[in-house]
Short mmCIF file of C-alpha atoms in Angstrom, two decimals:
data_model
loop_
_atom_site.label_atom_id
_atom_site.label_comp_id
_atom_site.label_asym_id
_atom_site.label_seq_id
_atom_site.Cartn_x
_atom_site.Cartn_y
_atom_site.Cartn_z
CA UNK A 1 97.31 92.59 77.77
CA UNK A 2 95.82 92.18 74.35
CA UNK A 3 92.89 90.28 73.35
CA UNK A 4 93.35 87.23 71.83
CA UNK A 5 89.30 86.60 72.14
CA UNK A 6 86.36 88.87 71.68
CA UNK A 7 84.50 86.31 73.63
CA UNK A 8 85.22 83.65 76.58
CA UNK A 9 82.64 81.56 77.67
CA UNK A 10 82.71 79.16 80.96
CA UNK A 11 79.97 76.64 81.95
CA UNK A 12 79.28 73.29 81.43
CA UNK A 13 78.69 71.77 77.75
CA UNK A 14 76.39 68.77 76.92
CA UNK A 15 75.08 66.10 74.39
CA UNK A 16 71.68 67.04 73.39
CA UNK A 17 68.80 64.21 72.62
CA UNK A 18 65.74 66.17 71.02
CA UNK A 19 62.37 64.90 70.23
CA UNK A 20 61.20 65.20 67.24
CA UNK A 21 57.73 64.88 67.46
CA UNK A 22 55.30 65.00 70.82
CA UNK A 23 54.63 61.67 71.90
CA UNK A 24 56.89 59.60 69.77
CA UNK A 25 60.44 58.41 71.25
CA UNK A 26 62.57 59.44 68.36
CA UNK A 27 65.08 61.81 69.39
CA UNK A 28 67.48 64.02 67.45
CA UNK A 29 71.31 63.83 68.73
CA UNK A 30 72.67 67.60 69.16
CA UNK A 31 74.84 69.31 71.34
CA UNK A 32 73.73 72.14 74.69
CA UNK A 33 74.44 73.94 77.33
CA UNK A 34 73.94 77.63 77.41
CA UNK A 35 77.54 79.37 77.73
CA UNK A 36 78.50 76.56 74.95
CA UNK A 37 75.39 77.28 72.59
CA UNK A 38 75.88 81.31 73.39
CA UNK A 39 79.96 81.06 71.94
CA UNK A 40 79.07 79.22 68.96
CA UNK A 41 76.22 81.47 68.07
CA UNK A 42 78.92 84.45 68.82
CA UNK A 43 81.80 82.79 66.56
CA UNK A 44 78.65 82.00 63.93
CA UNK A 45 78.36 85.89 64.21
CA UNK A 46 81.98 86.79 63.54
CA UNK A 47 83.57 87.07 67.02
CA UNK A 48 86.81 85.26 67.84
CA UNK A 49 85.70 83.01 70.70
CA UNK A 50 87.27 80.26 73.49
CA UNK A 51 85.23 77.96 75.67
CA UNK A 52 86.40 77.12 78.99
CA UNK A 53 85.14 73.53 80.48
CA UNK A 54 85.77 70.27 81.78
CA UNK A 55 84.56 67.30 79.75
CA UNK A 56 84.55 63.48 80.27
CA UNK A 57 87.26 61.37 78.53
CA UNK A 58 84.22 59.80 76.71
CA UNK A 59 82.68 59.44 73.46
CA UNK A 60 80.20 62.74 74.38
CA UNK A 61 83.33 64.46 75.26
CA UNK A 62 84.87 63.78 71.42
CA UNK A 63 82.22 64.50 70.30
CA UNK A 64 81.78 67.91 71.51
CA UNK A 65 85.76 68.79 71.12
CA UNK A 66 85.40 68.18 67.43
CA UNK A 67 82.01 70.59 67.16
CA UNK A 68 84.26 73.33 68.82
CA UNK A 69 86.29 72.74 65.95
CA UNK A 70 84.17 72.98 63.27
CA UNK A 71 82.63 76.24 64.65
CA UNK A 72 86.11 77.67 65.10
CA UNK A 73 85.63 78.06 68.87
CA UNK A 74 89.12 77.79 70.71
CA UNK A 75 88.82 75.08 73.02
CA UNK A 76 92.42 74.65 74.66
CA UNK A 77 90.88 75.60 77.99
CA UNK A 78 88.81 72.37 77.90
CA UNK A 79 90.39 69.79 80.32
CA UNK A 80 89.08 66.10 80.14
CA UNK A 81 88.88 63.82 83.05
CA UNK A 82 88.68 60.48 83.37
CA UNK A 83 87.25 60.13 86.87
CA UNK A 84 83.67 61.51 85.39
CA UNK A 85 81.18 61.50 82.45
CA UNK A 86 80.28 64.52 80.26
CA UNK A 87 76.65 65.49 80.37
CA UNK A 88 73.55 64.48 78.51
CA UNK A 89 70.19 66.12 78.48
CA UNK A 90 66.89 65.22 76.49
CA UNK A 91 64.12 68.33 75.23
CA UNK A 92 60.57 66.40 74.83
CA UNK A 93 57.96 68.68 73.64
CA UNK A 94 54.18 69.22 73.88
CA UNK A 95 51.50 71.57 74.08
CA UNK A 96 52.84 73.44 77.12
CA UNK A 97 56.28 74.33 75.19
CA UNK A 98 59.27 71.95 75.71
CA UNK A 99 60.50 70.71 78.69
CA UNK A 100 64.48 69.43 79.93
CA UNK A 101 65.25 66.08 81.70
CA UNK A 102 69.28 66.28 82.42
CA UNK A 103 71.56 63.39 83.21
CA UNK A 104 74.71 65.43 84.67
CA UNK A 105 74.96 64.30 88.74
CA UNK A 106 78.81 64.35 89.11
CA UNK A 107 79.61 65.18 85.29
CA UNK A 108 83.54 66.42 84.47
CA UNK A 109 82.47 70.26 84.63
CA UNK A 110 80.67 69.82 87.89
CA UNK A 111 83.94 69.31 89.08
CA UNK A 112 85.58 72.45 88.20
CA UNK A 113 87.46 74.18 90.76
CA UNK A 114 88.47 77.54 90.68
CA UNK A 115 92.17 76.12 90.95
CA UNK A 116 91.51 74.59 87.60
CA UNK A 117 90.32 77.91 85.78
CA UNK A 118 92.15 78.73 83.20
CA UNK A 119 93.04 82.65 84.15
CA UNK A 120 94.66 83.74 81.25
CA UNK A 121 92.13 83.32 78.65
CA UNK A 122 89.99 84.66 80.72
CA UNK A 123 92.25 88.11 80.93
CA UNK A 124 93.04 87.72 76.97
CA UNK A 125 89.35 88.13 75.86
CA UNK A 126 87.35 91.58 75.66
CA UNK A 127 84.29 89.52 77.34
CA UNK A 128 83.73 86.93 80.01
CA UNK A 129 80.28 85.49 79.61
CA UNK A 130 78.92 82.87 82.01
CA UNK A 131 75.08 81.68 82.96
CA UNK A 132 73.17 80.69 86.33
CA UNK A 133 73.22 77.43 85.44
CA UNK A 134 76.60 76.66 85.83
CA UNK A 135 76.33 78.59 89.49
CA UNK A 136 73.62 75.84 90.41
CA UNK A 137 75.59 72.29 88.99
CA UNK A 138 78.02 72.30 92.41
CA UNK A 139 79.54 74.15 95.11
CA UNK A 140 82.86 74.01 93.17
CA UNK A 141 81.30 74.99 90.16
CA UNK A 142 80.01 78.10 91.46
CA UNK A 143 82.86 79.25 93.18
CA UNK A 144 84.83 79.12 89.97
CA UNK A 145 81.96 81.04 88.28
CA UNK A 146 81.93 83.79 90.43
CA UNK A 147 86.28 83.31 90.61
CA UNK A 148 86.06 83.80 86.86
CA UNK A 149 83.77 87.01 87.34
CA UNK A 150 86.22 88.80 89.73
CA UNK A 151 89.28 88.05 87.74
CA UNK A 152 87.63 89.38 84.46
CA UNK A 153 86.84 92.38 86.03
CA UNK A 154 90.40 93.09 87.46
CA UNK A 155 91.68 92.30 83.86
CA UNK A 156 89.26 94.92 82.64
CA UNK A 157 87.55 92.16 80.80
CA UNK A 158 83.61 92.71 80.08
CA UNK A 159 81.15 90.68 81.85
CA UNK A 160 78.09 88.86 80.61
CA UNK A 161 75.57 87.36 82.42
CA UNK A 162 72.66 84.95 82.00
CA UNK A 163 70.36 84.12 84.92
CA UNK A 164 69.28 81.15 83.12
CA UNK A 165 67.32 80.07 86.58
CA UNK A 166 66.99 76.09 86.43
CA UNK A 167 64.82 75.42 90.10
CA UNK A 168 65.78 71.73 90.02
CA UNK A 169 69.31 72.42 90.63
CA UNK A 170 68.51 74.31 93.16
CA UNK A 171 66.15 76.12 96.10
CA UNK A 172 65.05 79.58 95.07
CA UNK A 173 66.46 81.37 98.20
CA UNK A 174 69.52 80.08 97.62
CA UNK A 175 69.17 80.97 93.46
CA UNK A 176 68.19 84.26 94.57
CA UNK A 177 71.20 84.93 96.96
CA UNK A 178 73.85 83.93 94.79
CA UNK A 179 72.14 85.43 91.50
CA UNK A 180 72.18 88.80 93.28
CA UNK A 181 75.82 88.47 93.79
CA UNK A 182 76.68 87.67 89.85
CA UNK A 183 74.73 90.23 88.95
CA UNK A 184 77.10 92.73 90.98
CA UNK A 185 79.59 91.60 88.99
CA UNK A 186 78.85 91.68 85.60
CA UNK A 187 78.96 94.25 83.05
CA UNK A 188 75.70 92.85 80.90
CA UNK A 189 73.10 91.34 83.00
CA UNK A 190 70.76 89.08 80.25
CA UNK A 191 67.83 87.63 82.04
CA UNK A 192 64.61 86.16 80.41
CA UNK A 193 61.81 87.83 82.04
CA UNK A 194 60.64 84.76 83.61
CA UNK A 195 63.64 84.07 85.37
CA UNK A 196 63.43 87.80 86.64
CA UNK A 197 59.99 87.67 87.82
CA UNK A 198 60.78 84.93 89.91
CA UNK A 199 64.03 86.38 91.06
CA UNK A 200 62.73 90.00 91.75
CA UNK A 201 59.13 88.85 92.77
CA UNK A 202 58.50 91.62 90.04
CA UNK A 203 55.75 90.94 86.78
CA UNK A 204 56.39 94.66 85.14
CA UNK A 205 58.79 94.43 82.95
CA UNK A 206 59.57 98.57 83.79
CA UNK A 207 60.12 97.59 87.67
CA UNK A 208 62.20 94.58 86.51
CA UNK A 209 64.49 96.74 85.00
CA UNK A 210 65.02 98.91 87.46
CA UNK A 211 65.61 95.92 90.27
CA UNK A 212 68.35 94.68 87.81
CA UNK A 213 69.96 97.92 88.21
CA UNK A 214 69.81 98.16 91.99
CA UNK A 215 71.48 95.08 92.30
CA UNK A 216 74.66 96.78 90.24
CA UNK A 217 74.15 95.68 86.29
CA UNK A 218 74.86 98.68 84.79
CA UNK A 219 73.68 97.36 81.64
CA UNK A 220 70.50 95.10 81.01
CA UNK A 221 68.83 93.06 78.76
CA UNK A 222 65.14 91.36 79.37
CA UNK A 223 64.63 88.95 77.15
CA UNK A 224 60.84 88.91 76.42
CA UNK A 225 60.80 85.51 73.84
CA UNK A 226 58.49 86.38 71.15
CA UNK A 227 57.54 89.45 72.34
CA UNK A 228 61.54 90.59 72.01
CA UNK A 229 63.32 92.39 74.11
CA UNK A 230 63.79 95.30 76.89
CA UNK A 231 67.24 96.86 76.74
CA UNK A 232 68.61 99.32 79.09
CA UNK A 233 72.10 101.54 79.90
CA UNK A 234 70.24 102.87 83.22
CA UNK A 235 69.62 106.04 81.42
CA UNK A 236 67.74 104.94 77.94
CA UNK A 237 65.74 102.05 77.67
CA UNK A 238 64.06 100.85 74.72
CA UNK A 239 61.64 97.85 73.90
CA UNK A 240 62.54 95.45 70.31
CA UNK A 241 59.62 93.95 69.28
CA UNK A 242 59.29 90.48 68.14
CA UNK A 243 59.85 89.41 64.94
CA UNK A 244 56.99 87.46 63.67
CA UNK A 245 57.84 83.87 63.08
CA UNK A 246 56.37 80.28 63.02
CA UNK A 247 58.24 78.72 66.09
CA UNK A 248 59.45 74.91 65.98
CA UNK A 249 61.67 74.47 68.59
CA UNK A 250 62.62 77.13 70.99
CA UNK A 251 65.51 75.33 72.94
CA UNK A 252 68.44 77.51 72.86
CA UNK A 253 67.00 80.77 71.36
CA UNK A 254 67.81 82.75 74.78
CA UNK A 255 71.59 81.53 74.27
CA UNK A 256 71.54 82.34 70.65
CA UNK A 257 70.27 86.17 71.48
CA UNK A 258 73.13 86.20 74.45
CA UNK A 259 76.10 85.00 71.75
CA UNK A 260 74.49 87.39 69.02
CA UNK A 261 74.21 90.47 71.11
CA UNK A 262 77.64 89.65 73.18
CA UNK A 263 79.53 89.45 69.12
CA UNK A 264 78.22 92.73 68.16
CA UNK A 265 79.33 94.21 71.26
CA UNK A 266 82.61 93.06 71.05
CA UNK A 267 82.36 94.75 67.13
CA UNK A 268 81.93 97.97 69.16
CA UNK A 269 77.95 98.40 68.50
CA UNK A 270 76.19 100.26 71.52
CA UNK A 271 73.45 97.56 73.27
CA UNK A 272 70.42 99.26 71.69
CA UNK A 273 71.85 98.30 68.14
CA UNK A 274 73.23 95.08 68.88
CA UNK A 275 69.48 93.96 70.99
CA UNK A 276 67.93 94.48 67.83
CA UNK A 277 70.49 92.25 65.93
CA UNK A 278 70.24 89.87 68.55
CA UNK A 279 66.67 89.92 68.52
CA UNK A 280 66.17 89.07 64.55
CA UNK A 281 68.97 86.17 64.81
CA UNK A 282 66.75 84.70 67.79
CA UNK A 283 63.85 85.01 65.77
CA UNK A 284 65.80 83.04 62.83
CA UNK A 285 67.18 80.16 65.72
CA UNK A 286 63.34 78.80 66.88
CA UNK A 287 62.71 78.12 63.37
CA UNK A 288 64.78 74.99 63.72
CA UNK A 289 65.28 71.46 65.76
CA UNK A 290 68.17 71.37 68.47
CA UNK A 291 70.11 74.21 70.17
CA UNK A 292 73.28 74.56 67.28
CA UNK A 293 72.02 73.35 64.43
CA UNK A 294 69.63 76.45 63.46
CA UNK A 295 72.26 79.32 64.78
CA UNK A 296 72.74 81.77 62.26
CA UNK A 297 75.12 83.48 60.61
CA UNK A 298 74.92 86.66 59.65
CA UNK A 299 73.73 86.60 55.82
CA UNK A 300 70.88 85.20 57.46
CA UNK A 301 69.95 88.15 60.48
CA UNK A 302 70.84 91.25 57.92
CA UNK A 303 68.14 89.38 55.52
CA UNK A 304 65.69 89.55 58.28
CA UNK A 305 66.62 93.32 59.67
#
């Protein structure tokens, strides 16, 4: 089957409310939601992208149908239903980083079945990506995740995957069971490191790597944050090194490096080349409010290579 897109991504998409300064309650209105942030980043990069989702028939919902189309990301696997609300989420910040408080109990893509998924786009695109997160939001929800998974793979569509570990969705057992699972499945396995150490029980970022591995990823990605990145094929690994950067807002920057690295992939680049690419537009994403808004394009990361 051809591809008609480098990149399908399938999770749950959301208004974002940030904060824009500790303390005071004025808040920025943006858009979230990893898979969602990762596929514009990737169609800001070049790469011909569709997002797969269930939204509310609400005023959120437009809103985030006509961002899709002003960032050129596909969206006619996006279903809208008006039995339940789309998302909302709000980023405060202070000195220990920023932190989430979500509003999404019973929202339209916690309600996604794997009868609902849209197989064919999934089968017409060179990569599936998909996140932890959208494992955690329902029972439905994750069986659809890891339905997606196993049809990309018989398609001989590419996996990514994102940990993205969120503990108040749910119990880490449970996290850790199901994680282990995706991770057998995908192609790409893109953790930060703190989700790892808490998966693996692991703090070396060396023995992290190689737990990723035994649990199937043949290819793997430790995000480090500032520090960069560990990339591995199981037989070379080599560490990117943070680009040097006065950080604003870091919400988003994981899913930025995910949609970076995932479009130069799909351009054919080997992982080692398109880490470091993802790494500088990263760098370029925390230097702005919100989780869109400061994705780059690519004038932007060659400037900074």
């Amino acid at each position: 089957m051809p591809h008609s897109f480098d990149i399908a991504a399938l999770g749950e998409a959301m208004l974002e409310f940030n904060q824009t300064r500790p303390g005071e309650p004025q808040y920025l209105q943006g858009f979230g939601g990893d898979t969602s942030n990762a596929v514009i980043a990737a169609a800001r990069a070049g790469a011909r992208t569709c997002y797969l989702t269930r939204l509310g028939a609400d005023w959120f919902g437009d809103e985030l149908m006509a961002l899709w189309r002003r960032e050129g990301v596909d969206a006619g696997g996006v279903e809208r239903d008006r039995q339940a609300h789309t998302g909302i989420y709000f980023v405060t910040h202070g000195e220990g980083g920023h932190a989430f408080s979500y509003l999404r109990a019973g929202s339209a893509a916690s309600r996604m079945t794997p009868e609902w998924l849209p197989r064919e786009r999934v089968q017409q695109s060179r990569i599936l990506h998909v996140s932890g997160i959208s494992l955690a939001i329902s029972d439905s929800a994750r069986e659809t995740v890891l339905e997606a998974m196993r049809v990309a793979r018989e398609a001989g569509t590419l996996v990514a995957f994102d940990s993205n570990l969120r503990l108040k969705l749910w119990p880490l057992e449970v996290a850790r069971q199901t994680i282990a699972q995706a991770a057998s499945l995908c192609d790409y396995f893109l953790p930060s490191v703190e989700d790892a150490a808490a998966l693996s029980g692991m703090h070396a970022p060396a023995a992290i790597l190689d737990w990723a591995h035994a649990l199937g990823a043949p290819q793997v990605v430790l995000k480090l944050g500032a520090e960069g990145a560990l990339a591995s094929d199981g037989r070379r690994r080599e560490r990117i090194a943070g680009v040097p950067v006065r950080a604003i807002d870091a919400t988003g920057a994981g899913d930025c490096y995910c949609g970076n690295l995932l479009a130069r992939i799909a351009r054919g680049e080997d992982l080692f080349a398109a880490a470091r690419y993802a790494n500088a537009a990263a760098a370029l994403a925390v230097q702005g409010f919100g989780a869109v808004a400061p994705l780059p394009y690519p004038r932007e990361v060659e400037a900074l290579l």
